[in-house]
Short mmCIF file of C-alpha atoms in Angstrom, two decimals:
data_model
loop_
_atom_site.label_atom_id
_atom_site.label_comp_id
_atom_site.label_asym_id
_atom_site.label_seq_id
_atom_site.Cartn_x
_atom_site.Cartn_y
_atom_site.Cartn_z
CA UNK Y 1 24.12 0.46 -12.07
CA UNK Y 2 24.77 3.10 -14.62
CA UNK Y 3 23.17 6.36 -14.60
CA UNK Y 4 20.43 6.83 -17.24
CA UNK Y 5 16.61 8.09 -18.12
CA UNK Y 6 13.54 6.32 -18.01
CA UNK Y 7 11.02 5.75 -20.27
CA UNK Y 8 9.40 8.76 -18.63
CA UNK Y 9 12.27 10.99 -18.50
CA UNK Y 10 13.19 10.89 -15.04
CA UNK Y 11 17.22 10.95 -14.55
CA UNK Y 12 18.37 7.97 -11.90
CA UNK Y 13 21.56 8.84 -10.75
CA UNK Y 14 22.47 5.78 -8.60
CA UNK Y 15 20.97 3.61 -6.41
CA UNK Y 16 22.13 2.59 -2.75
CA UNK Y 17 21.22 -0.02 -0.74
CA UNK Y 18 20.69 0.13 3.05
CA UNK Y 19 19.87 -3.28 5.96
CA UNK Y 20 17.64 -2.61 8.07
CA UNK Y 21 17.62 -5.22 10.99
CA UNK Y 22 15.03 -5.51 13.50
CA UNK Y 23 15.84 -4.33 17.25
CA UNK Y 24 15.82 -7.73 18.79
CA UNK Y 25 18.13 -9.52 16.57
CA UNK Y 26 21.55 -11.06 17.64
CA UNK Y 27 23.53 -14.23 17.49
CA UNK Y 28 20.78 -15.97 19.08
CA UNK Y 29 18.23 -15.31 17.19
CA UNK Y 30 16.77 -15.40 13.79
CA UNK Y 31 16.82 -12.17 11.83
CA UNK Y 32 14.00 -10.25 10.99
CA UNK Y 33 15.80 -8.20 8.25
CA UNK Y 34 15.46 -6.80 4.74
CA UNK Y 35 17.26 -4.32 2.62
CA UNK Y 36 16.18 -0.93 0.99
CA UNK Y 37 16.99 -0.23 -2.12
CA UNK Y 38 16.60 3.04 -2.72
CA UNK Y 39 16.79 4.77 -7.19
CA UNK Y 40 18.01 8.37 -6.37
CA UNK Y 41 16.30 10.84 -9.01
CA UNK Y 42 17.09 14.26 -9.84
CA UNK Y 43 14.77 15.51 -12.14
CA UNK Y 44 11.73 14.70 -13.92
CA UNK Y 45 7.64 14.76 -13.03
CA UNK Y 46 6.51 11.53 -13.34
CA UNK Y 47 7.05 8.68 -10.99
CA UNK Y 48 9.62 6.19 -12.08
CA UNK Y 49 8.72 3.03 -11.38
CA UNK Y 50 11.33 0.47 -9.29
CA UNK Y 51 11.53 -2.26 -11.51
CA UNK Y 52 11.00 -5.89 -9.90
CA UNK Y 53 13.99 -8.59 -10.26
CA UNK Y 54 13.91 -12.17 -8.76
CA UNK Y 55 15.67 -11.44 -5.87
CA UNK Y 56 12.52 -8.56 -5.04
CA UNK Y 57 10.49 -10.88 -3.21
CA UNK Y 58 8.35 -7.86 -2.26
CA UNK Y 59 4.21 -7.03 -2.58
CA UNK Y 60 5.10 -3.51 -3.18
CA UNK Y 61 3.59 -0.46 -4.37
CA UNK Y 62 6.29 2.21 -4.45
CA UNK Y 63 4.91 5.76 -4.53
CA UNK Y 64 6.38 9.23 -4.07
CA UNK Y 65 5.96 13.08 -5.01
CA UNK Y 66 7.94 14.54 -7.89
CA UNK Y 67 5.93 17.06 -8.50
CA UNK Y 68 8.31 20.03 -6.83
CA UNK Y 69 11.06 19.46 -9.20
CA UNK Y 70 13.45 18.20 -5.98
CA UNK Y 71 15.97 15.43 -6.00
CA UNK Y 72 13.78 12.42 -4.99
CA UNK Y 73 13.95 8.87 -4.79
CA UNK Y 74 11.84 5.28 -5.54
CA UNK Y 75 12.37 2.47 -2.80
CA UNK Y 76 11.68 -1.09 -3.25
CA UNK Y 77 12.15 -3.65 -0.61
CA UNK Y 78 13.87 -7.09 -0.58
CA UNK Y 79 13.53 -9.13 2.80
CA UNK Y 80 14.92 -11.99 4.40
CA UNK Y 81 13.79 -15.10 4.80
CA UNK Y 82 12.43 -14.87 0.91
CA UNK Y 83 9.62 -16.65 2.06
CA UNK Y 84 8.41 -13.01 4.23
CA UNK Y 85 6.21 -10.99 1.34
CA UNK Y 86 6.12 -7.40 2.45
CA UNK Y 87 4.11 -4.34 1.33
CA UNK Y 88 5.40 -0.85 0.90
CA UNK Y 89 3.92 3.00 0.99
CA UNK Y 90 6.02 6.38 1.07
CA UNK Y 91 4.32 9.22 2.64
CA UNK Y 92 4.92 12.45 0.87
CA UNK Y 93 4.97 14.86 3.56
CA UNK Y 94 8.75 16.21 4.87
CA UNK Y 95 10.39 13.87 5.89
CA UNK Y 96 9.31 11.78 3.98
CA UNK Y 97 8.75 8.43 5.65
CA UNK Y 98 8.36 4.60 4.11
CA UNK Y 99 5.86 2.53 5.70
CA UNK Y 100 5.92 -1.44 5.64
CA UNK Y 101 3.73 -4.09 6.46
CA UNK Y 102 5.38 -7.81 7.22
CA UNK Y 103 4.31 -10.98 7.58
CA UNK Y 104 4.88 -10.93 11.09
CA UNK Y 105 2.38 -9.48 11.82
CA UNK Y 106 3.89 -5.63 12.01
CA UNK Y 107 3.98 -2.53 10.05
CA UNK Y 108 6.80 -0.37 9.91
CA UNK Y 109 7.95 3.16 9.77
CA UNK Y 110 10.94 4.35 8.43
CA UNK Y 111 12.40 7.63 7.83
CA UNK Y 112 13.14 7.63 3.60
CA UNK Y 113 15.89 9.88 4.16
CA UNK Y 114 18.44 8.48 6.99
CA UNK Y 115 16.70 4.81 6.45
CA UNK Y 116 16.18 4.56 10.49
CA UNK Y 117 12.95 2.75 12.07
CA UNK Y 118 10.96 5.36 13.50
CA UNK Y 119 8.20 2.87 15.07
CA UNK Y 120 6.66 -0.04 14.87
CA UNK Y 121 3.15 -1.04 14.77
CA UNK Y 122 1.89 -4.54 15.74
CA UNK Y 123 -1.43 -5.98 14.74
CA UNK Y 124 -2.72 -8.55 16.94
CA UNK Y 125 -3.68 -10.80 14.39
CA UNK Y 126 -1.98 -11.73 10.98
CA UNK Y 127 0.14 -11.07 7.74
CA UNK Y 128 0.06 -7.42 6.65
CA UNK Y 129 0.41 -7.67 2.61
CA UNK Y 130 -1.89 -5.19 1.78
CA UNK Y 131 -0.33 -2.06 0.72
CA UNK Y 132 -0.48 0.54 3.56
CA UNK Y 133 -2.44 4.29 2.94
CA UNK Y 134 -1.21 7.36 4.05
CA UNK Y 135 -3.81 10.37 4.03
CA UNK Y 136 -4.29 13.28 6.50
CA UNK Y 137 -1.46 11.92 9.14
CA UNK Y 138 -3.26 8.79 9.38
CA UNK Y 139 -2.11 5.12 7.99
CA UNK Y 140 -4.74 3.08 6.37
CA UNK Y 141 -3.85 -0.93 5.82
CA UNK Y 142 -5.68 -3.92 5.58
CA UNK Y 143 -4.23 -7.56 7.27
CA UNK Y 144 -5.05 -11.29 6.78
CA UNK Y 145 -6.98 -11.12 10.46
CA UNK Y 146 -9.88 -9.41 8.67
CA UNK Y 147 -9.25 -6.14 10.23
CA UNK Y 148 -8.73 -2.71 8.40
CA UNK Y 149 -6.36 -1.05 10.83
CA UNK Y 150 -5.73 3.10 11.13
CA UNK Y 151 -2.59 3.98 12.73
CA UNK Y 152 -1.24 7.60 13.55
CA UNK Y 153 1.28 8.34 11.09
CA UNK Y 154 3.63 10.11 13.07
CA UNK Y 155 4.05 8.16 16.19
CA UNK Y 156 2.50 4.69 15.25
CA UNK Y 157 -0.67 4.79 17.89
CA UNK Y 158 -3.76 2.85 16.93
CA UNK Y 159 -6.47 5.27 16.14
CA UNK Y 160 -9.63 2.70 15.27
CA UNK Y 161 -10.12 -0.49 13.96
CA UNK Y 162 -12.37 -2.06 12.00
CA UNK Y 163 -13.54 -5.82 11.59
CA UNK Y 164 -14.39 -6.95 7.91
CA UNK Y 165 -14.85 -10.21 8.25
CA UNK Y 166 -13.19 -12.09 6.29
CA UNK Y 167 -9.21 -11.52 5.30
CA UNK Y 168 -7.70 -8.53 3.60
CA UNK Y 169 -5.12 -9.61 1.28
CA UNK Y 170 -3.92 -7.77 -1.75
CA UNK Y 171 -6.80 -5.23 -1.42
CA UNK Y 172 -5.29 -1.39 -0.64
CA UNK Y 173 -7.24 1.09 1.25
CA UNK Y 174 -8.28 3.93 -0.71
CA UNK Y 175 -8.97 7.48 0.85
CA UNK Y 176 -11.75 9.61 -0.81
CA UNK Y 177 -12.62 13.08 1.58
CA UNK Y 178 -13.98 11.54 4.99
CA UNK Y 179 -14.15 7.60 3.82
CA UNK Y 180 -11.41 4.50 3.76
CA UNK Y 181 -12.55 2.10 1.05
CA UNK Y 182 -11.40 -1.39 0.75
CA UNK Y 183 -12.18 -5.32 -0.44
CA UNK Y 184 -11.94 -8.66 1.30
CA UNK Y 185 -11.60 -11.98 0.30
CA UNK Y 186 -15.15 -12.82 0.74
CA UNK Y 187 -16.14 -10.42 -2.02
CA UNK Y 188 -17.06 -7.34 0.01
CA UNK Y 189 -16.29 -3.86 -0.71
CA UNK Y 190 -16.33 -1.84 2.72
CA UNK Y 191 -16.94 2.20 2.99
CA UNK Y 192 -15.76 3.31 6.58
CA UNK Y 193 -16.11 6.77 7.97
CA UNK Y 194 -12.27 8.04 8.10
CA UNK Y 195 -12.61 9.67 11.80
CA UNK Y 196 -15.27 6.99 13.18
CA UNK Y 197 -14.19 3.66 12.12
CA UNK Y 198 -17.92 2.94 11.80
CA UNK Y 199 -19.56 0.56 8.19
CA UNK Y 200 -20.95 3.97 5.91
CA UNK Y 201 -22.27 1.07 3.51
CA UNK Y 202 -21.44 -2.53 1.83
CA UNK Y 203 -21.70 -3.97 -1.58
CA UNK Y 204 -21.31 -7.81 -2.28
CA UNK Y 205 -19.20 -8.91 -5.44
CA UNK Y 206 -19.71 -12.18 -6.93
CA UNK Y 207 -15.98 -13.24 -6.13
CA UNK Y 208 -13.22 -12.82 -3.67
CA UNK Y 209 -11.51 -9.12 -3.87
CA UNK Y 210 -7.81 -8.39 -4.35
CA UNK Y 211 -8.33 -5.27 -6.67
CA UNK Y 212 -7.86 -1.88 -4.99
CA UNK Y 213 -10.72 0.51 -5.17
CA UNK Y 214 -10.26 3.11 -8.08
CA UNK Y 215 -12.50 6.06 -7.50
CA UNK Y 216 -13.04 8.83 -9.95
CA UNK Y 217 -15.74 11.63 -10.43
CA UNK Y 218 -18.36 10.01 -7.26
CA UNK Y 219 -17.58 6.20 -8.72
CA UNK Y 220 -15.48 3.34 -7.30
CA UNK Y 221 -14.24 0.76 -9.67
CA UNK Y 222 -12.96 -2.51 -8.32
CA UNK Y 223 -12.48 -6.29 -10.02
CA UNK Y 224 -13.02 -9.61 -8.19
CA UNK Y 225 -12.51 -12.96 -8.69
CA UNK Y 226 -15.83 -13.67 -10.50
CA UNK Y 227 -14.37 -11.82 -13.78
CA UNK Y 228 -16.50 -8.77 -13.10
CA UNK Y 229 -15.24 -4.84 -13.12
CA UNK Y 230 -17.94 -3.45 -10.91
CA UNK Y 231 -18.55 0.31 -11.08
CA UNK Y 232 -20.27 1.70 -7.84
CA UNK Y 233 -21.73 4.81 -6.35
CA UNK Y 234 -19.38 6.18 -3.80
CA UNK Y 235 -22.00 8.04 -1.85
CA UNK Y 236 -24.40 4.86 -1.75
CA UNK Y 237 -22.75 2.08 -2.53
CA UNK Y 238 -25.41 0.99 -5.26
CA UNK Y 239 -23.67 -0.65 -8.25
CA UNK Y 240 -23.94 1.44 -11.42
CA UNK Y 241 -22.81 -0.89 -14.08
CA UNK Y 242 -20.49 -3.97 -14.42
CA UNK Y 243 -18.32 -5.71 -17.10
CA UNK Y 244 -18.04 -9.47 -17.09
CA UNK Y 245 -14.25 -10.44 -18.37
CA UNK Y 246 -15.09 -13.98 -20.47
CA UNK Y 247 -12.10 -15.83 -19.13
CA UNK Y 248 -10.50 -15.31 -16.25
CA UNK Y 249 -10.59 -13.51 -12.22
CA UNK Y 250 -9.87 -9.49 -12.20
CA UNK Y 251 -7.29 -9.33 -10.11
CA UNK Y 252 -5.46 -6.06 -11.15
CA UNK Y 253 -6.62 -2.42 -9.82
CA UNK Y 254 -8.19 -0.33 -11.97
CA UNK Y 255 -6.81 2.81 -13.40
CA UNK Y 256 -8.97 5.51 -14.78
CA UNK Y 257 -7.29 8.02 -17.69
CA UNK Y 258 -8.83 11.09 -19.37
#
């Protein structure tokens, strides 16, 4: 790798690559084991983003801070056995910490600095793909059981749980003051009070939901699988307005720009 800018400026200086193995594997067993790859960044005050190869077999969402001028860094994941998708979130508070979620079942915490497993979280249920949340020392993420889950940041204890349903796939929480919003695949969006766990309101979509909410100005924009952008009333849940896409499932999250 060869040291150069991005697009958006940001200088990478190298990147290094770290395994991390899980605590119960040995000869006998099979490993549960990936590798962080990790762009180290000096300067610059946009995120860069980690570009994704063949051998990233990785449902990732890298995120970070580079706001305070600092050296900083962009992780993505690759796993083993490439069949394992995994999901990935940095926190941006010091140290900074990396949060996964596996198809096994677990989510995990690791210190972005020294690359060590700080704790692990299991759900009781099913894949965790959804990207995980990080907002007030708590860790919002969704999981293929149909439960959105919120675990303490710092030392992985389950503070509340909350049963959608139907699966959480692709869908990321999003934090807005005191709610969690997220879709599932049976085209619900769900508004849940952030220190309760407790339904604030539903709206049904005409399709399944992978889209992550998008919420600007009181609004929450999210796409589903019956072509439709919906734009809804964060307060209420009431839909607002929505745009039908001619041809195909809205899959992508939305962005908003000024």
């Amino acid at each position: 790798f060869d040291q150069g800018l991005s697009d958006s400026g940001v200088l990478v200086t190298h990147i290094n690559r770290s395994r991390i193995v899980d605590d119960n594997c040995d000869d006998t067993n099979t490993c549960n084991a990936f590798d962080l790859y990790q762009a180290v960044v000096v300067e610059g005050a946009q995120p860069w983003p980690t570009a994704t190869q063949d051998q990233f077999n990785a449902t990732s969402t890298p995120s970070s801070d580079f706001n305070d001028g600092t050296p900083s860094n962009v992780f993505a994941i690759f796993n083993e056995p490439s069949t394992t998708d995994m999901s990935v979130s940095i926190g941006v508070k010091t140290p900074r910490m990396l949060y996964v979620g596996t198809n096994d079942d677990e989510i995990h915490a690791l210190n972005a600095n020294t690359h060590t497993k700080k704790w692990t979280f299991t759900t009781p249920g099913d894949d965790v793909i959804s990207s995980p949340t990080v907002a007030d020392g708590t860790l919002y993420t969704g999981s293929k059981d149909g439960t959105l889950y919120a675990v303490n940041a710092t030392d992985g204890t389950s503070e509340w749980e909350y049963d959608t349903g139907s699966e959480i796939a692709l869908s990321s929480p999003t934090v807005d003051r005191n709610r969690v919003y997220v879709g599932s695949l049976d085209g619900t969006v769900h508004a849940v009070d952030t220190e309760t766990g407790t339904s604030e309101w539903t709206f049904s979509a005409g399709g399944a939901i992978n889209s992550s909410p998008t919420i600007h100005q009181e609004r929450l924009y999210v796409g589903a699988y019956d072509s439709s952008l919906y734009a809804l009333d964060i307060a209420t849940g009431t839909q607002e307005w929505v745009f039908t896409n001619p041809s195909d499932a809205i899959v992508s999250s939305p962005t908003y720009a000024e």
